[in-house]
Coordinates of C-alpha atoms in Angstrom, one line a residue:
X1 CA 7.1 -14.3 -47.8
X2 CA 6.0 -10.7 -47.2
X3 CA 8.8 -8.1 -47.4
X4 CA 9.3 -5.1 -45.3
X5 CA 6.0 -3.2 -44.7
X6 CA 5.6 0.4 -45.9
X7 CA 3.3 2.0 -43.3
X8 CA 4.2 5.7 -42.9
X9 CA 4.6 8.6 -45.3
X10 CA 8.3 8.7 -44.3
X11 CA 8.9 5.0 -45.4
X12 CA 7.1 5.8 -48.6
X13 CA 9.3 8.7 -49.3
X14 CA 12.4 6.8 -48.4
X15 CA 11.6 4.3 -51.1
X16 CA 11.1 7.2 -53.7
X17 CA 14.6 8.5 -52.7
X18 CA 16.0 5.0 -53.2
X19 CA 14.5 4.5 -56.6
X20 CA 15.2 8.1 -57.8
X21 CA 18.7 7.6 -59.2
X22 CA 17.9 4.6 -61.4
X23 CA 17.8 5.4 -65.2
X24 CA 14.5 3.7 -66.3
X25 CA 13.1 3.7 -69.8
X26 CA 10.4 1.6 -71.6
X27 CA 12.9 -1.3 -71.7
X28 CA 16.2 -2.2 -70.2
X29 CA 18.1 -2.9 -67.1
X30 CA 16.8 0.2 -65.3
X31 CA 13.3 -1.4 -65.3
X32 CA 14.6 -4.6 -64.1
X33 CA 16.6 -2.9 -61.2
X34 CA 13.4 -1.2 -60.3
X35 CA 11.5 -4.5 -60.3
X36 CA 14.2 -5.9 -57.9
X37 CA 13.5 -3.1 -55.5
X38 CA 9.7 -3.5 -55.6
X39 CA 10.2 -7.2 -55.3
X40 CA 11.8 -6.7 -51.9
X41 CA 8.4 -5.6 -50.6
X42 CA 5.9 -7.6 -52.4
X43 CA 6.2 -10.9 -54.5
X44 CA 6.3 -10.2 -58.3
X45 CA 5.7 -12.3 -61.3
X46 CA 7.9 -10.9 -63.9
X47 CA 7.4 -11.1 -67.7
X48 CA 10.0 -10.6 -70.5
X49 CA 8.4 -10.0 -74.0
X50 CA 11.0 -10.2 -76.8
X51 CA 11.7 -7.6 -79.3
X52 CA 9.6 -7.9 -82.4
X53 CA 6.5 -9.5 -80.7
X54 CA 3.3 -8.1 -82.1
X55 CA 1.0 -6.7 -79.5
X56 CA -2.2 -5.3 -80.7
X57 CA -1.3 -2.8 -83.3
X58 CA 2.1 -2.2 -81.8
X59 CA 5.5 -4.1 -81.9
X60 CA 7.9 -4.6 -78.9
X61 CA 10.9 -2.4 -79.8
X62 CA 14.5 -3.1 -79.3
X63 CA 15.8 -2.8 -75.9
X64 CA 17.8 0.4 -74.7
X65 CA 20.6 0.4 -72.2
X66 CA 23.0 3.1 -71.3
X67 CA 26.2 3.1 -69.3
X68 CA 27.6 6.6 -69.6
X69 CA 27.0 9.9 -71.6
X70 CA 28.7 13.3 -71.5
X71 CA 29.6 16.4 -73.4
X72 CA 33.1 17.5 -72.6
X73 CA 35.7 20.1 -73.4
X74 CA 38.9 18.9 -75.1
X75 CA 40.6 19.1 -71.8
X76 CA 38.1 16.5 -70.4
X77 CA 35.9 18.7 -68.3
X78 CA 32.4 17.3 -68.5
X79 CA 30.0 20.1 -69.1
X80 CA 26.9 17.9 -69.4
X81 CA 27.2 14.6 -67.4
X82 CA 24.8 11.7 -67.3
X83 CA 26.4 10.4 -64.1
X84 CA 25.3 13.5 -62.4
X85 CA 21.6 13.4 -63.6
X86 CA 20.2 10.7 -65.9
X87 CA 17.7 13.2 -67.4
X88 CA 20.7 14.8 -69.1
X89 CA 20.4 12.2 -71.9
X90 CA 17.3 12.0 -74.3
X91 CA 15.8 8.6 -73.6
X92 CA 16.6 6.0 -76.2
X93 CA 19.5 7.9 -77.6
X94 CA 21.5 6.0 -80.1
X95 CA 25.3 5.7 -79.6
X96 CA 27.5 8.7 -80.3
X97 CA 31.2 9.3 -80.1
X98 CA 32.2 12.4 -82.1
X99 CA 34.0 15.8 -81.7
X100 CA 31.8 18.7 -83.0
X101 CA 31.5 22.6 -82.7
X102 CA 28.9 24.0 -80.4
X103 CA 26.9 25.3 -83.4
X104 CA 26.4 21.7 -84.5
X105 CA 25.8 20.3 -81.0
X106 CA 23.1 22.9 -80.3
X107 CA 20.8 21.1 -82.8
X108 CA 20.8 18.1 -80.3
X109 CA 20.3 20.2 -77.0
X110 CA 17.1 20.6 -75.2
X111 CA 16.3 23.3 -72.6
X112 CA 13.4 25.1 -70.7
X113 CA 14.0 28.8 -71.5
X114 CA 11.0 29.6 -69.2
X115 CA 12.6 27.7 -66.4
X116 CA 16.3 28.3 -66.9
X117 CA 17.6 26.4 -64.0
X118 CA 15.6 23.2 -64.7
X119 CA 16.6 20.3 -66.9
X120 CA 13.9 18.8 -69.1
X121 CA 13.0 15.2 -69.7
X122 CA 12.9 14.2 -73.3
X123 CA 12.6 10.8 -75.2
X124 CA 12.8 9.5 -78.6
X125 CA 11.4 6.0 -78.4
X126 CA 10.4 5.0 -81.8
X127 CA 12.6 7.1 -84.1
X128 CA 16.4 6.8 -84.0
X129 CA 17.9 10.0 -82.5
X130 CA 20.2 11.3 -79.9
X131 CA 20.3 14.4 -77.7
X132 CA 21.1 15.9 -74.4
X133 CA 19.0 18.0 -71.9
X134 CA 20.4 20.8 -69.8
X135 CA 19.4 23.9 -67.9
X136 CA 19.1 26.9 -70.2
X137 CA 21.5 28.9 -67.9
X138 CA 24.1 26.1 -68.3
X139 CA 23.8 26.3 -72.2
X140 CA 24.1 30.1 -72.1
X141 CA 27.4 29.8 -70.3
X142 CA 29.0 27.4 -72.8
X143 CA 31.7 29.0 -75.0
X144 CA 31.9 28.4 -78.6
X145 CA 34.5 25.7 -79.5
X146 CA 34.8 22.0 -79.9
X147 CA 33.2 19.4 -77.7
X148 CA 33.6 15.8 -77.3
X149 CA 30.2 14.0 -77.4
X150 CA 29.7 10.5 -76.2
X151 CA 26.6 8.4 -75.5
X152 CA 27.7 4.9 -74.5
X153 CA 24.3 3.1 -75.2
X154 CA 23.1 0.1 -76.9
X155 CA 19.8 -0.4 -78.9
X156 CA 19.5 -4.0 -79.6
X157 CA 17.1 -7.0 -79.6
X158 CA 16.1 -7.8 -76.1
X159 CA 12.8 -7.7 -74.3
X160 CA 10.2 -5.5 -72.7
X161 CA 9.8 -6.1 -68.9
X162 CA 6.6 -5.9 -66.8
X163 CA 5.5 -7.4 -63.5
X164 CA 2.3 -8.3 -61.6
X165 CA 1.6 -8.8 -58.0
X166 CA -1.6 -10.5 -57.2
X167 CA -3.6 -10.2 -53.8
X168 CA -6.0 -13.2 -53.8
X169 CA -9.6 -12.5 -53.0
X170 CA -12.6 -14.6 -52.0
X171 CA -13.7 -14.3 -55.7
X172 CA -11.6 -14.4 -58.8
X173 CA -13.2 -11.3 -60.2
X174 CA -10.4 -8.7 -60.4
X175 CA -9.5 -5.2 -59.6
X176 CA -6.5 -3.8 -61.5
X177 CA -4.1 -1.1 -60.1
X178 CA -1.6 0.1 -62.7
X179 CA 1.5 2.1 -62.3
X180 CA 4.1 3.1 -65.0
X181 CA 7.8 2.4 -64.3
X182 CA 9.4 3.8 -67.5
X183 CA 10.4 7.2 -66.2
X184 CA 14.0 7.9 -65.0
X185 CA 14.6 10.5 -62.2
X186 CA 11.2 11.8 -61.7
X187 CA 9.8 11.4 -58.3
X188 CA 6.1 12.3 -58.5
X189 CA 5.8 10.9 -62.1
X190 CA 5.8 8.2 -61.1
X191 CA 7.9 6.8 -58.2
X192 CA 5.5 8.2 -55.6
X193 CA 2.7 6.1 -57.4
X194 CA 4.9 3.0 -57.2
X195 CA 5.6 3.4 -53.5
X196 CA 1.8 4.1 -52.8
X197 CA 0.8 0.9 -54.7
X198 CA 3.3 -1.2 -52.8
X199 CA 1.9 -0.2 -49.5
X200 CA -1.7 -0.5 -50.7
X201 CA -0.9 -4.1 -51.9
X202 CA 0.7 -4.9 -48.5
X203 CA -2.4 -3.6 -46.6
X204 CA -5.0 -5.3 -48.9
X205 CA -3.2 -8.7 -48.3
X206 CA -4.0 -8.2 -44.5
X207 CA -7.6 -7.5 -45.1
X208 CA -8.7 -10.9 -46.8
X209 CA -10.4 -8.9 -49.5
X210 CA -13.5 -9.9 -51.5
X211 CA -12.1 -9.1 -55.0
X212 CA -8.7 -10.3 -56.3
X213 CA -6.4 -7.4 -56.7
X214 CA -3.8 -7.5 -59.5
X215 CA -1.1 -4.7 -59.4
X216 CA 0.6 -4.0 -62.7
X217 CA 4.0 -2.4 -62.8
X218 CA 4.9 -1.6 -66.5
X219 CA 6.1 0.9 -69.0
X220 CA 3.6 3.5 -70.0
X221 CA 1.6 2.9 -73.2
X222 CA 3.5 -0.1 -74.8
X223 CA 3.4 -1.9 -71.4
X224 CA -0.5 -1.6 -70.9
X225 CA -0.9 -2.5 -74.6
X226 CA 1.3 -5.6 -74.2
X227 CA -0.7 -6.6 -71.0
X228 CA -3.9 -6.2 -72.8
X229 CA -2.7 -8.2 -75.8
X230 CA -1.5 -11.0 -73.7
X231 CA -4.5 -11.2 -71.4
X232 CA -7.4 -10.5 -73.9
X233 CA -8.7 -13.9 -73.4
X234 CA -9.4 -13.3 -69.7
X235 CA -10.3 -9.6 -69.7
X236 CA -13.8 -10.4 -68.6
X237 CA -12.2 -11.1 -65.2
X238 CA -11.4 -7.5 -64.8
X239 CA -14.4 -5.8 -63.1
X240 CA -12.8 -2.5 -61.9
X241 CA -9.5 -0.7 -62.1
X242 CA -7.4 2.4 -61.3
X243 CA -4.4 3.9 -62.9
X244 CA -2.2 5.5 -60.2
X245 CA 0.2 8.3 -61.0
X246 CA 1.5 11.6 -59.6
X247 CA 0.6 10.5 -56.1
X248 CA 3.0 12.7 -54.0
X249 CA 2.7 16.4 -55.0
X250 CA 1.1 19.0 -52.9
X251 CA -2.1 19.4 -55.1
X252 CA -5.6 18.1 -54.3
X253 CA -6.5 14.6 -55.4
X254 CA -7.9 14.4 -58.8
X255 CA -10.1 11.7 -60.1
X256 CA -10.4 11.0 -63.9
X257 CA -13.6 8.9 -64.8
X258 CA -13.5 6.0 -66.9
X259 CA -14.7 6.1 -70.5
X260 CA -18.1 4.9 -69.3
X261 CA -18.4 7.8 -66.9
X262 CA -20.7 5.9 -64.6
X263 CA -18.6 2.7 -63.8
X264 CA -18.9 1.5 -60.2
X265 CA -15.3 2.6 -59.6
X266 CA -16.2 6.1 -60.8
X267 CA -19.1 6.3 -58.2
X268 CA -17.0 4.6 -55.4
X269 CA -14.1 7.0 -55.7
X270 CA -16.3 10.1 -56.0
X271 CA -18.1 9.0 -52.8
X272 CA -15.0 8.5 -50.9
X273 CA -13.3 11.7 -52.0
X274 CA -16.0 13.8 -50.4
X275 CA -13.9 13.7 -47.2
X276 CA -10.7 14.8 -49.1
X277 CA -9.8 18.0 -50.9
X278 CA -10.4 16.9 -54.5
X279 CA -11.6 17.5 -58.0
X280 CA -13.3 15.2 -60.5
X281 CA -12.7 15.4 -64.3
X282 CA -14.4 13.5 -67.2
X283 CA -12.5 11.0 -69.3
X284 CA -10.4 12.1 -72.3
X285 CA -8.3 9.9 -74.5
X286 CA -5.1 11.6 -73.4
X287 CA -3.2 11.1 -70.2
X288 CA -1.8 7.8 -68.7
X289 CA -2.7 4.0 -69.3
X290 CA -6.4 4.5 -68.6
X291 CA -6.6 5.4 -72.3
X292 CA -5.6 2.0 -73.1
X293 CA -7.8 0.1 -70.7
X294 CA -10.7 2.3 -71.8
X295 CA -10.1 1.9 -75.5
X296 CA -13.4 1.2 -77.1
X297 CA -12.8 -2.5 -77.8
X298 CA -12.0 -3.2 -74.1
X299 CA -14.1 -0.2 -72.5
X300 CA -13.0 -1.4 -68.9
X301 CA -14.2 0.4 -65.8
X302 CA -10.9 1.9 -65.1
X303 CA -10.4 5.5 -63.8
X304 CA -7.3 7.3 -63.0
X305 CA -6.3 8.8 -59.6
X306 CA -3.5 11.5 -59.3
X307 CA -3.0 14.6 -57.3
X308 CA -2.2 17.3 -59.8
X309 CA -2.7 15.5 -63.3
X310 CA 0.0 15.1 -65.9
X311 CA 1.3 18.4 -67.3
X312 CA -0.6 20.2 -64.6
X313 CA 2.3 21.4 -62.6
X314 CA 5.4 23.4 -63.7
X315 CA 7.8 20.7 -62.4
X316 CA 6.2 18.0 -64.6
X317 CA 8.9 16.2 -66.7
X318 CA 11.7 18.3 -65.4
X319 CA 14.5 17.9 -62.8
X320 CA 12.4 19.8 -60.3
X321 CA 10.3 16.7 -60.0
X322 CA 12.8 15.4 -57.5
X323 CA 12.3 13.8 -54.0
X324 CA 12.0 17.2 -52.5
X325 CA 8.9 18.0 -54.6
X326 CA 6.9 15.0 -53.1
X327 CA 5.9 14.9 -49.5
X328 CA 5.2 12.0 -47.1
X329 CA 1.9 13.7 -46.0
X330 CA 0.7 13.8 -49.6
X331 CA 1.5 10.1 -50.3
X332 CA -0.2 9.2 -47.0
X333 CA -3.2 11.0 -48.1
X334 CA -3.3 9.4 -51.5
X335 CA -2.8 5.9 -49.9
X336 CA -5.8 6.7 -47.4
X337 CA -8.0 7.6 -50.2
X338 CA -7.2 4.5 -52.2
X339 CA -7.6 2.2 -49.1
X340 CA -11.1 3.8 -48.4
X341 CA -12.2 3.5 -51.9
X342 CA -11.3 -0.2 -52.3
X343 CA -12.8 -0.7 -48.8
X344 CA -16.1 0.6 -50.2
X345 CA -15.7 -1.3 -53.5
X346 CA -15.1 -4.6 -51.7
X347 CA -18.1 -4.2 -49.5
X348 CA -20.6 -2.8 -52.1
X349 CA -23.2 -5.6 -52.3
X350 CA -26.8 -5.9 -53.4
X351 CA -29.3 -7.3 -50.9
X352 CA -32.9 -8.7 -51.0
X353 CA -35.3 -8.0 -48.3
X354 CA -36.7 -11.2 -46.9
X355 CA -39.6 -9.5 -45.3
X356 CA -40.7 -7.0 -48.0
X357 CA -44.5 -6.7 -47.1
X358 CA -44.6 -3.9 -44.5
X359 CA -41.7 -2.8 -42.4
X360 CA -40.5 -5.7 -40.2
X361 CA -40.5 -5.1 -36.4
X362 CA -37.0 -4.3 -35.5
X363 CA -37.4 -3.9 -31.9
X364 CA -38.3 -7.5 -31.2
X365 CA -35.0 -8.6 -32.9
X366 CA -33.0 -6.3 -30.7
X367 CA -31.9 -4.1 -33.5
X368 CA -33.0 -0.8 -31.9
X369 CA -31.4 -1.8 -28.6
X370 CA -28.1 -2.7 -30.4
X371 CA -27.9 1.0 -31.4
X372 CA -28.1 2.5 -27.8
X373 CA -25.4 4.9 -26.9
X374 CA -24.1 5.4 -30.5
X375 CA -23.5 9.0 -31.3
X376 CA -24.9 8.3 -34.8
X377 CA -27.8 6.1 -33.5
X378 CA -30.3 8.1 -35.5
X379 CA -28.3 7.8 -38.7
X380 CA -27.9 4.0 -38.1
X381 CA -31.6 3.6 -37.7
X382 CA -32.2 5.6 -40.8
X383 CA -29.8 3.4 -42.6
X384 CA -31.6 0.2 -41.6
X385 CA -34.8 1.6 -42.8
X386 CA -33.3 2.6 -46.1
X387 CA -31.5 -0.8 -46.5
X388 CA -34.9 -2.5 -45.9
X389 CA -36.7 -0.3 -48.4
X390 CA -34.1 -0.5 -51.2
X391 CA -33.0 -4.1 -50.8
X392 CA -34.7 -5.4 -54.0
X393 CA -31.7 -7.0 -55.6
X394 CA -31.3 -3.9 -57.9
X395 CA -29.8 -1.3 -55.5
X396 CA -26.2 -1.7 -54.2
X397 CA -25.3 -0.4 -50.8
X398 CA -23.5 2.5 -52.6
X399 CA -26.8 3.3 -54.3
X400 CA -28.6 3.3 -50.9
X401 CA -26.0 5.5 -49.2
X402 CA -26.2 8.0 -52.0
X403 CA -29.9 8.0 -52.1
X404 CA -30.3 8.4 -48.4
X405 CA -27.3 10.9 -48.1
X406 CA -25.6 8.6 -45.5
X407 CA -21.9 7.6 -45.3
X408 CA -21.3 4.2 -46.8
X409 CA -19.9 2.7 -43.6
X410 CA -23.1 3.4 -41.7
X411 CA -25.2 1.7 -44.5
X412 CA -22.8 -1.3 -44.6
X413 CA -23.0 -1.8 -40.9
X414 CA -26.8 -1.6 -41.0
X415 CA -27.0 -4.1 -43.9
X416 CA -24.8 -6.5 -41.9
X417 CA -27.0 -6.2 -38.9
X418 CA -30.0 -7.0 -40.9
X419 CA -28.3 -9.8 -42.5
X420 CA -27.4 -11.4 -39.2
X421 CA -31.1 -11.0 -38.1
X422 CA -32.2 -12.9 -41.1
X423 CA -34.0 -9.9 -42.6
X424 CA -31.9 -9.5 -45.8
X425 CA -29.7 -11.7 -47.9
X426 CA -27.2 -11.1 -50.6

């Protein structure tokens, strides 16, 4: 049964605020709590992959969970407190319970001297370590002396959690939409992406799409590697895909092309983004999980849509990436672009002209009359002529729209009218 619909930017933002306090990492209960919330809105198939499982060239690590962490004076005053902000602890920190001088503690403290009031986000996933993150101005105010250092965490065999939501289509060929769920209190990177993906899935389910859409919620890097390893036998079903991140900041939309550079998803998104403030960048093997989907052995047609890309805004991976940094309007704009892009992708067909010798008479079929009164009647007429001329089984509707300099929707309407008149077939 469908859960509560996320329709407005305000509802998307409210979900970001709800998810923000949860301490997530690449494994652990924080990821499961996040899946519980997502599962209130869309049905999820959850997977638990045990520690030690080989996935391509990687191995599922031990599971990390944390209950509390702090640095306190001997009198008990907490000067760094995980309960106040989960970014205060380096992700995957091993357990600690010691008293030490500030001079020794400093070796385990991380700050941002150029942004003295912000707390950085740091992790140590695959090497045993521990540490705290704090504002530089807070560190500067700490007096010399002894401090109690406690990290109440566990690092033990468990599993990696990821989840899938499938919107069935009329065909079994798939479009994947991937979001990472491994970051703790970071609103743009990537809670905004999660909220937008949920709403997109809900809206696609109402549209009875052509393609089957598979939404992936999983930890970054190791999650997509795990999914690819477990689905390598059916990877040929994946025809298109997008990695969604940083969906709520005030910057313009940025589309990063797939490794192929000319995949259908690349062309579709660029066509749609003409009506949005945007920029397009070429593929590089650094960034989010597009680099796994586009690794040479898979080479899938998967691009990445963000607003400001990773590391492209000062608030990235800091405490300043909070719910106040993302806006309802920006998330609505991202959602609208995705909805439009998948609308084009879903309707991008190839047709064959059934009357290819000379131009068929449109008037006697009522095709000219059907355009009467339309403000775009001339464009619609030209679209019919272009569809007839280029419907040779080789050109898609997007090819025709770009060749003719017309909006995709006008070309699609023309093709449907010609199809209904028996002049073209898929």
